[in-house]
Short mmCIF file of C-alpha atoms in Angstrom, two decimals:
data_model
loop_
_atom_site.label_atom_id
_atom_site.label_comp_id
_atom_site.label_asym_id
_atom_site.label_seq_id
_atom_site.Cartn_x
_atom_site.Cartn_y
_atom_site.Cartn_z
CA MET A 875 4.31 -2.97 7.41
CA ALA A 876 8.07 -2.90 7.22
CA GLU A 877 9.66 -0.74 4.55
CA PRO A 878 11.04 -2.47 1.43
CA LEU A 879 14.59 -3.65 1.95
CA ARG A 880 17.17 -1.04 1.02
CA GLY A 881 20.75 -1.50 -0.04
CA THR A 882 23.96 -0.01 1.23
CA GLY A 883 23.87 2.72 -1.39
CA HIS A 884 26.97 1.65 -3.29
CA TYR A 885 28.16 -1.23 -5.41
CA GLN A 886 31.02 -3.52 -4.49
CA ARG A 887 32.98 -5.92 -6.61
CA VAL A 888 32.86 -9.44 -5.24
CA GLN A 889 36.36 -10.67 -4.43
CA PRO A 890 38.28 -12.81 -6.96
CA ASP A 891 37.04 -16.41 -7.07
CA ALA A 892 33.96 -15.16 -5.21
CA ALA A 893 31.72 -17.55 -7.11
CA LYS A 894 33.23 -20.32 -4.97
CA GLY A 895 32.59 -18.43 -1.76
CA CYS A 896 29.26 -16.97 -2.79
CA GLY A 897 26.45 -18.19 -0.59
CA ASN A 898 23.83 -18.22 -3.33
CA LEU A 899 23.62 -21.54 -5.17
CA LEU A 900 22.09 -20.06 -8.31
CA LEU A 901 24.94 -17.58 -8.77
CA ARG A 902 27.45 -20.32 -8.06
CA SER A 903 25.95 -22.31 -10.94
CA LEU A 904 27.02 -19.62 -13.40
CA PRO A 905 30.25 -20.21 -15.35
CA ALA A 906 33.15 -18.07 -14.11
CA GLU A 907 33.01 -15.78 -17.14
CA GLN A 908 29.34 -15.00 -16.60
CA PHE A 909 29.76 -14.47 -12.87
CA SER A 910 32.62 -12.08 -13.59
CA TYR A 911 30.34 -10.23 -16.01
CA ILE A 912 27.94 -9.25 -13.22
CA SER A 913 30.22 -9.24 -10.18
CA PRO A 914 31.03 -5.49 -10.33
CA TYR A 915 27.32 -4.77 -9.95
CA LEU A 916 26.41 -7.16 -7.13
CA GLU A 917 25.42 -5.06 -4.13
CA PRO A 918 25.42 -6.69 -0.67
CA VAL A 919 22.28 -5.80 1.29
CA PRO A 920 21.26 -6.96 4.77
CA LEU A 921 18.53 -9.51 5.35
CA ASN A 922 16.57 -9.01 8.56
CA GLU A 923 13.46 -10.86 9.65
CA GLY A 924 10.32 -9.03 8.71
CA HIS A 925 11.89 -6.91 5.98
CA VAL A 926 9.95 -6.67 2.75
CA ILE A 927 12.34 -7.36 -0.13
CA VAL A 928 9.70 -7.04 -2.83
CA ALA A 929 6.42 -5.16 -2.52
CA ARG A 930 3.47 -6.11 -4.70
CA ASP A 931 2.88 -3.93 -7.78
CA GLU A 932 6.26 -2.19 -7.46
CA PRO A 933 8.33 -1.79 -10.64
CA ILE A 934 10.98 -4.50 -10.91
CA ASP A 935 14.19 -2.50 -10.74
CA PHE A 936 16.35 -5.19 -9.18
CA VAL A 937 16.57 -8.86 -8.26
CA CYS A 938 17.98 -10.33 -5.04
CA PHE A 939 20.01 -13.51 -4.60
CA PRO A 940 19.73 -14.49 -0.90
CA GLU A 941 22.76 -16.07 0.73
CA ALA A 942 20.93 -17.05 3.92
CA GLY A 943 17.54 -17.16 5.56
CA VAL A 944 14.10 -18.05 4.27
CA THR A 945 12.06 -15.63 2.19
CA SER A 946 8.32 -16.11 1.91
CA VAL A 947 6.62 -15.21 -1.37
CA SER A 948 3.00 -14.28 -0.65
CA ASP A 949 -0.10 -13.46 -2.61
CA VAL A 950 -1.61 -10.33 -1.04
CA LEU A 951 -5.36 -9.78 -1.40
CA ALA A 952 -7.10 -6.41 -1.46
CA ASP A 953 -8.05 -6.75 2.23
CA GLY A 954 -4.41 -7.34 3.19
CA THR A 955 -4.72 -11.10 3.68
CA ARG A 956 -1.49 -12.90 2.84
CA THR A 957 -1.17 -16.46 1.60
CA GLU A 958 2.23 -18.02 1.09
CA VAL A 959 2.74 -19.43 -2.39
CA ALA A 960 6.48 -20.22 -2.35
CA LEU A 961 9.70 -20.19 -0.34
CA ILE A 962 13.02 -18.89 -1.59
CA GLY A 963 16.40 -19.19 0.06
CA ARG A 964 20.01 -19.44 -1.02
CA GLU A 965 18.97 -21.64 -3.94
CA GLY A 966 17.11 -18.89 -5.76
CA MET A 967 16.32 -15.29 -6.55
CA THR A 968 13.48 -12.80 -6.21
CA ASN A 969 11.66 -11.12 -9.09
CA ALA A 970 12.61 -13.89 -11.50
CA GLN A 971 9.49 -13.11 -13.55
CA LEU A 972 11.47 -10.16 -14.90
CA LEU A 973 12.95 -12.59 -17.43
CA LEU A 974 9.46 -13.45 -18.63
CA GLY A 975 8.86 -9.84 -19.63
CA CYS A 976 7.09 -8.72 -16.44
CA GLU A 977 7.72 -5.12 -15.38
CA GLN A 978 5.92 -5.18 -12.01
CA ALA A 979 6.08 -7.50 -9.03
CA SER A 980 2.94 -9.60 -8.70
CA HIS A 981 3.70 -10.95 -5.21
CA GLU A 982 5.27 -9.77 -1.98
CA ALA A 983 8.54 -11.29 -0.77
CA SER A 984 9.55 -10.87 2.87
CA VAL A 985 12.20 -12.44 5.10
CA GLN A 986 10.52 -14.90 7.48
CA ILE A 987 13.41 -16.83 9.04
CA GLY A 988 17.00 -15.95 9.72
CA GLY A 989 19.07 -13.09 8.47
CA GLY A 990 22.38 -12.54 6.79
CA ARG A 991 22.65 -10.85 3.46
CA SER A 992 21.51 -10.91 -0.12
CA LEU A 993 23.29 -9.89 -3.30
CA ARG A 994 21.20 -7.34 -5.18
CA LEU A 995 21.53 -6.84 -8.93
CA SER A 996 20.06 -4.22 -11.20
CA ALA A 997 17.33 -5.52 -13.50
CA ASP A 998 19.11 -3.90 -16.45
CA VAL A 999 22.36 -5.75 -15.70
CA LEU A 1000 20.51 -9.06 -15.46
CA ARG A 1001 18.78 -8.41 -18.77
CA ASP A 1002 22.14 -7.59 -20.38
CA LEU A 1003 23.68 -10.79 -18.99
CA CYS A 1004 20.86 -12.94 -20.32
CA ALA A 1005 20.86 -11.18 -23.71
CA THR A 1006 24.59 -11.72 -24.23
CA HIS A 1007 24.89 -15.15 -22.57
CA PRO A 1008 22.06 -17.53 -23.59
CA SER A 1009 23.28 -20.20 -21.17
CA ALA A 1010 22.75 -17.80 -18.24
CA ASN A 1011 19.25 -17.09 -19.51
CA ARG A 1012 18.57 -20.85 -19.63
CA LEU A 1013 19.81 -21.26 -16.05
CA PHE A 1014 17.49 -18.59 -14.69
CA LEU A 1015 14.56 -19.91 -16.73
CA ARG A 1016 15.21 -23.32 -15.21
CA PHE A 1017 14.94 -21.75 -11.78
CA ILE A 1018 11.62 -20.17 -12.77
CA HIS A 1019 10.44 -23.63 -13.81
CA ALA A 1020 11.59 -25.18 -10.51
CA LEU A 1021 9.83 -22.41 -8.59
CA SER A 1022 6.63 -22.96 -10.57
CA LEU A 1023 6.79 -26.67 -9.67
CA GLN A 1024 7.12 -25.74 -6.00
CA THR A 1025 4.11 -23.43 -6.24
CA ALA A 1026 2.05 -26.07 -8.04
CA ARG A 1027 2.90 -28.68 -5.40
CA THR A 1028 1.96 -26.19 -2.67
CA LEU A 1029 -1.46 -25.77 -4.27
CA ALA A 1030 -1.92 -29.52 -4.66
CA SER A 1031 -0.85 -30.18 -1.06
CA ASN A 1032 -3.16 -27.46 0.29
CA LEU A 1033 -6.09 -29.06 -1.52
CA ARG A 1034 -5.54 -32.70 -0.72
CA ASP A 1035 -3.24 -33.17 2.27
CA PRO A 1036 -4.01 -33.12 6.00
CA THR A 1037 -2.26 -30.50 8.10
CA GLU A 1038 0.30 -33.00 9.39
CA LYS A 1039 1.65 -33.60 5.89
CA ARG A 1040 1.51 -29.92 4.97
CA LEU A 1041 3.38 -28.85 8.10
CA SER A 1042 5.95 -31.61 7.64
CA ARG A 1043 6.56 -30.42 4.09
CA TRP A 1044 6.84 -26.78 5.14
CA LEU A 1045 9.33 -27.61 7.90
CA LEU A 1046 11.43 -29.64 5.45
CA MET A 1047 11.46 -26.75 2.98
CA CYS A 1048 12.62 -24.37 5.71
CA HIS A 1049 15.19 -26.93 6.92
CA ASP A 1050 16.64 -27.07 3.40
CA ARG A 1051 17.28 -23.33 3.47
CA ILE A 1052 18.85 -22.79 6.90
CA GLU A 1053 22.07 -23.73 8.63
CA GLY A 1054 21.62 -26.29 11.38
CA ASP A 1055 18.35 -27.80 12.57
CA ASP A 1056 16.63 -24.99 14.49
CA ILE A 1057 13.77 -23.09 12.83
CA GLN A 1058 13.06 -19.86 14.71
CA LEU A 1059 9.41 -18.96 14.16
CA LEU A 1060 6.27 -18.53 16.25
CA HIS A 1061 3.29 -20.85 15.78
CA GLU A 1062 1.15 -17.86 14.87
CA HIS A 1063 3.43 -17.02 11.94
CA ILE A 1064 3.47 -20.62 10.74
CA GLY A 1065 -0.32 -20.67 10.82
CA ARG A 1066 -0.42 -17.51 8.73
CA MET A 1067 1.88 -19.08 6.16
CA LEU A 1068 -0.12 -22.31 6.00
CA GLY A 1069 -3.51 -20.64 6.21
CA VAL A 1070 -4.55 -22.44 9.41
CA ARG A 1071 -5.26 -21.41 12.99
CA ARG A 1072 -2.42 -21.08 15.50
CA ALA A 1073 -4.03 -23.78 17.65
CA THR A 1074 -3.99 -26.13 14.67
CA VAL A 1075 -0.24 -25.57 14.27
CA THR A 1076 0.32 -26.26 17.97
CA ASP A 1077 -1.73 -29.45 17.90
CA THR A 1078 -0.01 -30.70 14.74
CA LEU A 1079 3.43 -29.99 16.16
CA HIS A 1080 2.48 -32.10 19.18
CA LEU A 1081 1.73 -34.95 16.78
CA LEU A 1082 5.10 -34.53 15.05
CA GLU A 1083 6.79 -34.44 18.46
CA GLY A 1084 4.98 -37.63 19.42
CA HIS A 1085 6.44 -39.31 16.34
CA GLY A 1086 9.90 -38.09 17.38
CA ALA A 1087 10.42 -36.04 14.19
CA VAL A 1088 10.76 -32.61 15.84
CA ARG A 1089 11.06 -30.89 19.20
CA SER A 1090 9.07 -27.70 19.71
CA LYS A 1091 9.61 -24.89 22.19
CA ARG A 1092 8.18 -21.39 22.05
CA GLY A 1093 9.66 -19.65 19.04
CA ARG A 1094 11.84 -22.59 18.01
CA ILE A 1095 11.28 -25.90 16.25
CA THR A 1096 14.18 -28.35 16.05
CA VAL A 1097 14.25 -31.03 13.38
CA LYS A 1098 15.29 -34.21 15.21
CA ASP A 1099 14.73 -36.93 12.62
CA ARG A 1100 14.88 -35.67 9.04
CA PRO A 1101 14.17 -39.03 7.31
CA LEU A 1102 11.13 -39.54 9.53
CA LEU A 1103 9.87 -36.05 8.74
CA GLU A 1104 10.24 -36.82 5.02
CA HIS A 1105 8.27 -40.02 5.54
CA LEU A 1106 5.49 -38.10 7.30
CA ALA A 1107 5.38 -35.54 4.48
CA GLY A 1108 5.07 -38.31 1.89
CA THR A 1109 4.53 -37.17 -1.69
CA ALA A 1110 3.86 -33.59 -0.52
CA TYR A 1111 7.63 -33.05 -0.38
CA GLY A 1112 10.47 -33.82 -2.77
CA PHE A 1113 9.03 -33.30 -6.25
CA ALA A 1114 10.18 -29.70 -6.79
CA GLU A 1115 13.41 -30.29 -4.89
CA GLU A 1116 14.33 -33.25 -7.08
CA HIS A 1117 13.72 -31.20 -10.22
CA TYR A 1118 15.87 -28.35 -8.88
CA ARG A 1119 18.74 -30.78 -8.41
CA LYS A 1120 18.26 -32.16 -11.93
CA LEU A 1121 17.94 -28.75 -13.57
CA ILE A 1122 20.44 -26.67 -11.60
CA GLY A 1123 22.50 -28.53 -9.00
CA PRO A 1124 22.78 -29.88 -5.44
CA PHE A 1125 20.34 -28.41 -2.94
CA GLY A 1126 18.81 -29.27 0.40
CA LYS A 1127 19.42 -31.78 3.15
CA GLY A 1128 17.18 -34.54 1.84
CA VAL A 1129 18.03 -38.23 1.79
CA ARG A 1130 16.29 -38.94 -1.53
#
């Protein structure tokens, strides 16, 4: 297993007006005063595919605000089996349960797609921000709520939806969190995330290709018709995303 993601070893102040240029939508939703409060402590760290940002059962010493890529949050069983329970990208943060009084990470978070960087913040600084600025605390709690809605919809979709809908939803969620239309990921990895066999992923992608929604080549899936993919996903997709937009702000590439 890859080592937990490490920082650069020093803190950097984000440049003036950085909230406007910051790639993380959650941080950009903070008022300027609150962003300035934490900006001296935001530490840029690299995001590379396969890196573990959060390891299960580790003390929560920091949170990360990704500016790019797709991070998979997984439940890890005693035998090492991993099941994806949520996706986080530039719209969110890791270790948000810190604000609910949790001291240890309950899930693993690892970079699945893309790279770039994340802005890391000490848990103590985040606690201080939320203690002195109730509106910041409300913002982060709203994100926790939006993330819980995503997780609940994932559970509901896994229980009731055929693989075609589930894969359509998962591709849309990834598409929301990347630049462009190309999703770089092997079928085997997608199967691991969805809890299905690699062959099932391949067969289902052929169906989506037949509809004209995507084009699939080894290691790359291109979204060709986003509205059609949303139609194929049906009610499996859009619920959590709509609530994020209502609670926090614009997010995603959806047409709804």
